[in-house]
Amino acid sequence: MLKVLVTGALGQVGSELVPALRRFYGTEQVLATDIRGAPAEHPSLGGPYEQLDCTNGNALRELLERHRVKVVYHLAAILSARAEADPQLAWRVNMEGLYNVLEAARQINAQVFVPSSIAAFGPNTPQDHTPQDTIQRPNTLYGVTKVAGELLCDYYALRFGLDVRGLRYPGLISYTAHPGGGTTDYAVEIFHHALRHNQYTSFLGPDTRLPMMYMPDAIRATLELMQADPARLRHRNAFNIMAFSCTPAELAAEIQKHRPGFKMHYAVDPLRQAIAESWPRTLDDSAAREEWGWQPHYDLAGMTADMLEKLAERALKEV
Ligand code: VAH
């Protein structure tokens, strides 16, 4: 019986979450979906895959019912910078898609994971050691959908008893899939450019500090939260989680420890710089640590070493 459905399976998180879920539940138990057709070599193609537009509520509900889905990981979203370019599309995908998932899950009593983001905070939120419970007035459309999404998820948990949980992902760094349309994407692009060109031009300024996390930590946090004892959870949507924070200059210096000739340049994109400066610099993740035992495994040095090693290995295979 198919148990798990993932939306947005071709995205940066989905590309690693689907294989992790298949290792945990078994390949045939995890249905990967995305609005796009799947490229043959994509990691989410190692098992069941169907095209799904999560803004189509009937199609989504039919898929959940047909496969008797018991857990939904709803990753489909338009990220921060792309949402500023097309706020109407981002609202439809991020809010109508979420509403459809919560309504369908309510009707079949499925458990749901919905990622939030540090983007759920705004410029008048305390930006250092940002509390779990604090003011949330983001000034980006993406951030508005993240705050609204958190509130809608907590409403479904309270009003309908839906077991929906979420994490406020920091900037995520991974080597499996490129991110798309995000403000933290520089921290992924820099590695590919370091290996190909030994230089990178950052669209964020050198001292722009943001919370970041290596994808293996984010995937483990996601699975650990979803398996946590619900009786211990005083929060649900969504938990602050923190691994490390860095600036583009600090990340470049860490790369230079491995590639001394690496050169970093800057051409600041005003839109993404303004978005980044509205976000926290570091987070208080004590609630996640106390309520379900969150602990990061990768710091800036560990992430950098592993990213460079894994990308170099992949480059050798592609030769
Ligand atoms: C973005 N990577 O840049 C996403 C994320 C915290 C940032 O939400 O939009």
mmCIF file of N, CA and C in Angstrom, residues 68-153:
data_model
loop_
_atom_site.group_PDB
_atom_site.id
_atom_site.type_symbol
_atom_site.label_atom_id
_atom_site.label_comp_id
_atom_site.label_asym_id
_atom_site.label_seq_id
_atom_site.Cartn_x
_atom_site.Cartn_y
_atom_site.Cartn_z
ATOM 1 N N ARG A 68 -4.041 5.721 -1.420
ATOM 2 C CA ARG A 68 -4.252 5.581 0.044
ATOM 3 C C ARG A 68 -3.021 6.111 0.802
ATOM 4 N N VAL A 69 -2.702 7.365 0.465
ATOM 5 C CA VAL A 69 -1.518 8.014 1.052
ATOM 6 C C VAL A 69 -1.736 8.271 2.539
ATOM 7 N N LYS A 70 -0.687 8.037 3.323
ATOM 8 C CA LYS A 70 -0.797 8.260 4.777
ATOM 9 C C LYS A 70 0.084 9.423 5.245
ATOM 10 N N VAL A 71 1.079 9.791 4.428
ATOM 11 C CA VAL A 71 1.963 10.910 4.802
ATOM 12 C C VAL A 71 2.240 11.746 3.547
ATOM 13 N N VAL A 72 2.105 13.061 3.689
ATOM 14 C CA VAL A 72 2.375 13.970 2.570
ATOM 15 C C VAL A 72 3.513 14.915 2.955
ATOM 16 N N TYR A 73 4.541 14.973 2.136
ATOM 17 C CA TYR A 73 5.591 15.998 2.286
ATOM 18 C C TYR A 73 5.338 17.010 1.184
ATOM 19 N N HIS A 74 4.858 18.182 1.582
ATOM 20 C CA HIS A 74 4.426 19.180 0.591
ATOM 21 C C HIS A 74 5.534 20.208 0.377
ATOM 22 N N LEU A 75 6.337 19.987 -0.649
ATOM 23 C CA LEU A 75 7.506 20.846 -0.892
ATOM 24 C C LEU A 75 7.281 21.849 -2.014
ATOM 25 N N ALA A 76 6.243 21.661 -2.802
ATOM 26 C CA ALA A 76 6.031 22.537 -3.969
ATOM 27 C C ALA A 76 5.876 23.988 -3.517
ATOM 28 N N ALA A 77 6.722 24.863 -4.023
ATOM 29 C CA ALA A 77 6.632 26.293 -3.665
ATOM 30 C C ALA A 77 7.449 27.107 -4.647
ATOM 31 N N ILE A 78 7.095 28.389 -4.742
ATOM 32 C CA ILE A 78 7.900 29.356 -5.495
ATOM 33 C C ILE A 78 8.743 30.108 -4.455
ATOM 34 N N LEU A 79 10.068 30.116 -4.636
ATOM 35 C CA LEU A 79 10.962 30.682 -3.613
ATOM 36 C C LEU A 79 11.046 32.209 -3.711
ATOM 37 N N SER A 80 11.834 32.789 -2.823
ATOM 38 C CA SER A 80 11.771 34.222 -2.533
ATOM 39 C C SER A 80 11.967 35.138 -3.733
ATOM 40 N N ALA A 81 13.082 34.999 -4.441
ATOM 41 C CA ALA A 81 13.357 35.976 -5.513
ATOM 42 C C ALA A 81 12.371 35.805 -6.664
ATOM 43 N N ARG A 82 12.061 34.550 -7.009
ATOM 44 C CA ARG A 82 11.105 34.301 -8.104
ATOM 45 C C ARG A 82 9.716 34.773 -7.702
ATOM 46 N N ALA A 83 9.387 34.674 -6.426
ATOM 47 C CA ALA A 83 8.065 35.134 -5.966
ATOM 48 C C ALA A 83 7.937 36.648 -6.105
ATOM 49 N N GLU A 84 9.043 37.368 -5.957
ATOM 50 C CA GLU A 84 8.963 38.823 -6.143
ATOM 51 C C GLU A 84 8.748 39.174 -7.613
ATOM 52 N N ALA A 85 9.257 38.286 -8.479
ATOM 53 C CA ALA A 85 9.096 38.545 -9.921
ATOM 54 C C ALA A 85 7.688 38.206 -10.396
ATOM 55 N N ASP A 86 7.023 37.259 -9.686
ATOM 56 C CA ASP A 86 5.671 36.865 -10.109
ATOM 57 C C ASP A 86 4.828 36.544 -8.866
ATOM 58 N N PRO A 87 4.456 37.576 -8.110
ATOM 59 C CA PRO A 87 3.735 37.362 -6.844
ATOM 60 C C PRO A 87 2.390 36.654 -7.007
ATOM 61 N N GLN A 88 1.723 36.870 -8.116
ATOM 62 C CA GLN A 88 0.424 36.221 -8.322
ATOM 63 C C GLN A 88 0.599 34.701 -8.446
ATOM 64 N N LEU A 89 1.587 34.284 -9.239
ATOM 65 C CA LEU A 89 1.850 32.841 -9.375
ATOM 66 C C LEU A 89 2.273 32.268 -8.023
ATOM 67 N N ALA A 90 3.155 33.012 -7.330
ATOM 68 C CA ALA A 90 3.655 32.504 -6.047
ATOM 69 C C ALA A 90 2.521 32.345 -5.048
ATOM 70 N N TRP A 91 1.566 33.273 -5.037
ATOM 71 C CA TRP A 91 0.437 33.139 -4.120
ATOM 72 C C TRP A 91 -0.366 31.881 -4.461
ATOM 73 N N ARG A 92 -0.618 31.695 -5.754
ATOM 74 C CA ARG A 92 -1.417 30.524 -6.156
ATOM 75 C C ARG A 92 -0.721 29.233 -5.735
ATOM 76 N N VAL A 93 0.553 29.114 -6.081
ATOM 77 C CA VAL A 93 1.261 27.858 -5.776
ATOM 78 C C VAL A 93 1.430 27.698 -4.265
ATOM 79 N N ASN A 94 1.915 28.753 -3.610
ATOM 80 C CA ASN A 94 2.281 28.602 -2.194
ATOM 81 C C ASN A 94 1.057 28.531 -1.282
ATOM 82 N N MET A 95 -0.042 29.203 -1.625
ATOM 83 C CA MET A 95 -1.205 29.214 -0.740
ATOM 84 C C MET A 95 -2.324 28.289 -1.223
ATOM 85 N N GLU A 96 -2.702 28.374 -2.490
ATOM 86 C CA GLU A 96 -3.762 27.472 -2.972
ATOM 87 C C GLU A 96 -3.255 26.026 -2.952
ATOM 88 N N GLY A 97 -1.995 25.832 -3.307
ATOM 89 C CA GLY A 97 -1.418 24.488 -3.245
ATOM 90 C C GLY A 97 -1.446 23.949 -1.837
ATOM 91 N N LEU A 98 -1.055 24.784 -0.878
ATOM 92 C CA LEU A 98 -1.055 24.344 0.529
ATOM 93 C C LEU A 98 -2.472 24.043 0.996
ATOM 94 N N TYR A 99 -3.418 24.937 0.673
ATOM 95 C CA TYR A 99 -4.817 24.710 1.091
ATOM 96 C C TYR A 99 -5.324 23.375 0.548
ATOM 97 N N ASN A 100 -5.016 23.108 -0.714
ATOM 98 C CA ASN A 100 -5.456 21.830 -1.327
ATOM 99 C C ASN A 100 -4.873 20.628 -0.588
ATOM 100 N N VAL A 101 -3.591 20.732 -0.212
ATOM 101 C CA VAL A 101 -2.953 19.616 0.501
ATOM 102 C C VAL A 101 -3.587 19.429 1.869
ATOM 103 N N LEU A 102 -3.803 20.517 2.587
ATOM 104 C CA LEU A 102 -4.369 20.393 3.942
ATOM 105 C C LEU A 102 -5.799 19.850 3.887
ATOM 106 N N GLU A 103 -6.597 20.320 2.926
ATOM 107 C CA GLU A 103 -7.976 19.846 2.795
ATOM 108 C C GLU A 103 -8.006 18.357 2.432
ATOM 109 N N ALA A 104 -7.161 17.956 1.487
ATOM 110 C CA ALA A 104 -7.158 16.533 1.074
ATOM 111 C C ALA A 104 -6.657 15.661 2.218
ATOM 112 N N ALA A 105 -5.614 16.140 2.922
ATOM 113 C CA ALA A 105 -5.055 15.348 4.038
ATOM 114 C C ALA A 105 -6.067 15.234 5.163
ATOM 115 N N ARG A 106 -6.832 16.323 5.387
ATOM 116 C CA ARG A 106 -7.864 16.298 6.444
ATOM 117 C C ARG A 106 -8.888 15.209 6.131
ATOM 118 N N GLN A 107 -9.281 15.110 4.876
ATOM 119 C CA GLN A 107 -10.346 14.174 4.506
ATOM 120 C C GLN A 107 -9.909 12.715 4.601
ATOM 121 N N ILE A 108 -8.575 12.466 4.465
ATOM 122 C CA ILE A 108 -8.114 11.071 4.568
ATOM 123 C C ILE A 108 -7.239 10.863 5.807
ATOM 124 N N ASN A 109 -7.198 11.874 6.669
ATOM 125 C CA ASN A 109 -6.440 11.801 7.926
ATOM 126 C C ASN A 109 -4.975 11.426 7.708
ATOM 127 N N ALA A 110 -4.360 12.086 6.757
ATOM 128 C CA ALA A 110 -2.930 11.858 6.499
ATOM 129 C C ALA A 110 -2.095 12.827 7.325
ATOM 130 N N GLN A 111 -0.873 12.426 7.682
ATOM 131 C CA GLN A 111 0.075 13.316 8.341
ATOM 132 C C GLN A 111 0.729 14.193 7.273
ATOM 133 N N VAL A 112 1.062 15.425 7.622
ATOM 134 C CA VAL A 112 1.588 16.363 6.620
ATOM 135 C C VAL A 112 2.839 17.083 7.129
ATOM 136 N N PHE A 113 3.849 17.194 6.265
ATOM 137 C CA PHE A 113 5.008 18.063 6.515
ATOM 138 C C PHE A 113 4.941 19.246 5.548
ATOM 139 N N VAL A 114 5.056 20.462 6.114
ATOM 140 C CA VAL A 114 5.064 21.666 5.268
ATOM 141 C C VAL A 114 6.259 22.524 5.667
ATOM 142 N N PRO A 115 7.234 22.727 4.793
ATOM 143 C CA PRO A 115 8.382 23.565 5.156
ATOM 144 C C PRO A 115 7.995 25.033 5.235
ATOM 145 N N SER A 116 8.449 25.692 6.323
ATOM 146 C CA SER A 116 8.425 27.135 6.344
ATOM 147 C C SER A 116 9.869 27.569 6.085
ATOM 148 N N SER A 117 10.209 28.774 6.519
ATOM 149 C CA SER A 117 11.515 29.311 6.138
ATOM 150 C C SER A 117 11.874 30.458 7.068
ATOM 151 N N ILE A 118 13.154 30.780 7.128
ATOM 152 C CA ILE A 118 13.542 31.985 7.881
ATOM 153 C C ILE A 118 12.912 33.214 7.229
ATOM 154 N N ALA A 119 12.438 33.029 5.985
ATOM 155 C CA ALA A 119 11.749 34.134 5.279
ATOM 156 C C ALA A 119 10.440 34.504 5.950
ATOM 157 N N ALA A 120 9.983 33.677 6.903
ATOM 158 C CA ALA A 120 8.730 33.979 7.624
ATOM 159 C C ALA A 120 8.933 35.117 8.623
ATOM 160 N N PHE A 121 10.201 35.544 8.785
ATOM 161 C CA PHE A 121 10.506 36.695 9.646
ATOM 162 C C PHE A 121 10.753 37.920 8.763
ATOM 163 N N GLY A 122 10.635 39.104 9.365
ATOM 164 C CA GLY A 122 10.819 40.320 8.580
ATOM 165 C C GLY A 122 11.814 41.272 9.201
ATOM 166 N N PRO A 123 11.942 42.474 8.637
ATOM 167 C CA PRO A 123 12.987 43.413 9.072
ATOM 168 C C PRO A 123 12.840 43.906 10.514
ATOM 169 N N ASN A 124 11.604 43.804 11.100
ATOM 170 C CA ASN A 124 11.499 44.253 12.508
ATOM 171 C C ASN A 124 11.452 43.072 13.473
ATOM 172 N N THR A 125 11.838 41.902 12.986
ATOM 173 C CA THR A 125 12.053 40.751 13.863
ATOM 174 C C THR A 125 13.473 40.854 14.415
ATOM 175 N N PRO A 126 13.697 40.532 15.706
ATOM 176 C CA PRO A 126 15.090 40.500 16.207
ATOM 177 C C PRO A 126 15.927 39.582 15.317
ATOM 178 N N GLN A 127 17.038 40.099 14.743
ATOM 179 C CA GLN A 127 17.728 39.321 13.699
ATOM 180 C C GLN A 127 18.845 38.458 14.237
ATOM 181 N N ASP A 128 19.237 38.675 15.489
ATOM 182 C CA ASP A 128 20.255 37.801 16.084
ATOM 183 C C ASP A 128 19.607 36.918 17.139
ATOM 184 N N HIS A 129 19.872 35.593 17.001
ATOM 185 C CA HIS A 129 19.243 34.631 17.931
ATOM 186 C C HIS A 129 17.722 34.784 17.894
ATOM 187 N N THR A 130 17.181 34.873 16.668
ATOM 188 C CA THR A 130 15.745 35.091 16.470
ATOM 189 C C THR A 130 14.922 34.067 17.253
ATOM 190 N N PRO A 131 14.022 34.545 18.115
ATOM 191 C CA PRO A 131 13.264 33.611 18.969
ATOM 192 C C PRO A 131 12.317 32.711 18.175
ATOM 193 N N GLN A 132 11.933 31.592 18.781
ATOM 194 C CA GLN A 132 10.932 30.708 18.168
ATOM 195 C C GLN A 132 9.606 31.443 18.019
ATOM 196 N N ASP A 133 9.208 32.162 19.072
ATOM 197 C CA ASP A 133 7.935 32.903 19.066
ATOM 198 C C ASP A 133 8.239 34.397 19.121
ATOM 199 N N THR A 134 8.011 35.090 17.998
ATOM 200 C CA THR A 134 8.330 36.515 17.938
ATOM 201 C C THR A 134 7.539 37.156 16.810
ATOM 202 N N ILE A 135 7.745 38.440 16.609
ATOM 203 C CA ILE A 135 6.998 39.150 15.567
ATOM 204 C C ILE A 135 7.387 38.621 14.193
ATOM 205 N N GLN A 136 6.339 38.448 13.355
ATOM 206 C CA GLN A 136 6.589 37.945 11.992
ATOM 207 C C GLN A 136 5.861 38.845 10.994
ATOM 208 N N ARG A 137 6.569 39.862 10.481
ATOM 209 C CA ARG A 137 5.974 40.746 9.479
ATOM 210 C C ARG A 137 6.915 40.865 8.280
ATOM 211 N N PRO A 138 7.050 39.760 7.522
ATOM 212 C CA PRO A 138 7.948 39.781 6.359
ATOM 213 C C PRO A 138 7.449 40.772 5.310
ATOM 214 N N ASN A 139 8.375 41.301 4.542
ATOM 215 C CA ASN A 139 7.991 42.243 3.472
ATOM 216 C C ASN A 139 8.267 41.662 2.089
ATOM 217 N N THR A 140 8.275 40.311 2.019
ATOM 218 C CA THR A 140 8.354 39.654 0.705
ATOM 219 C C THR A 140 7.099 38.796 0.528
ATOM 220 N N LEU A 141 6.679 38.569 -0.693
ATOM 221 C CA LEU A 141 5.490 37.760 -0.945
ATOM 222 C C LEU A 141 5.737 36.340 -0.443
ATOM 223 N N TYR A 142 6.943 35.835 -0.702
ATOM 224 C CA TYR A 142 7.310 34.491 -0.228
ATOM 225 C C TYR A 142 7.157 34.414 1.285
ATOM 226 N N GLY A 143 7.663 35.433 1.983
ATOM 227 C CA GLY A 143 7.564 35.460 3.446
ATOM 228 C C GLY A 143 6.116 35.538 3.903
ATOM 229 N N VAL A 144 5.309 36.334 3.206
ATOM 230 C CA VAL A 144 3.878 36.422 3.543
ATOM 231 C C VAL A 144 3.226 35.051 3.418
ATOM 232 N N THR A 145 3.559 34.309 2.338
ATOM 233 C CA THR A 145 2.954 32.977 2.168
ATOM 234 C C THR A 145 3.483 32.007 3.224
ATOM 235 N N LYS A 146 4.703 32.217 3.710
ATOM 236 C CA LYS A 146 5.247 31.328 4.736
ATOM 237 C C LYS A 146 4.561 31.580 6.087
ATOM 238 N N VAL A 147 4.354 32.860 6.424
ATOM 239 C CA VAL A 147 3.653 33.153 7.686
ATOM 240 C C VAL A 147 2.198 32.683 7.600
ATOM 241 N N ALA A 148 1.545 32.995 6.483
ATOM 242 C CA ALA A 148 0.151 32.563 6.306
ATOM 243 C C ALA A 148 0.059 31.038 6.325
ATOM 244 N N GLY A 149 1.059 30.403 5.725
ATOM 245 C CA GLY A 149 1.088 28.939 5.702
ATOM 246 C C GLY A 149 1.244 28.363 7.092
ATOM 247 N N GLU A 150 2.127 28.979 7.901
ATOM 248 C CA GLU A 150 2.297 28.504 9.279
ATOM 249 C C GLU A 150 0.980 28.611 10.045
ATOM 250 N N LEU A 151 0.304 29.757 9.872
ATOM 251 C CA LEU A 151 -0.956 29.974 10.604
ATOM 252 C C LEU A 151 -2.035 29.009 10.127
ATOM 253 N N LEU A 152 -2.097 28.771 8.797
ATOM 254 C CA LEU A 152 -3.106 27.847 8.261
ATOM 255 C C LEU A 152 -2.851 26.425 8.748
ATOM 256 N N CYS A 153 -1.586 26.024 8.780
ATOM 257 C CA CYS A 153 -1.251 24.670 9.257
ATOM 258 C C CYS A 153 -1.609 24.513 10.727
#
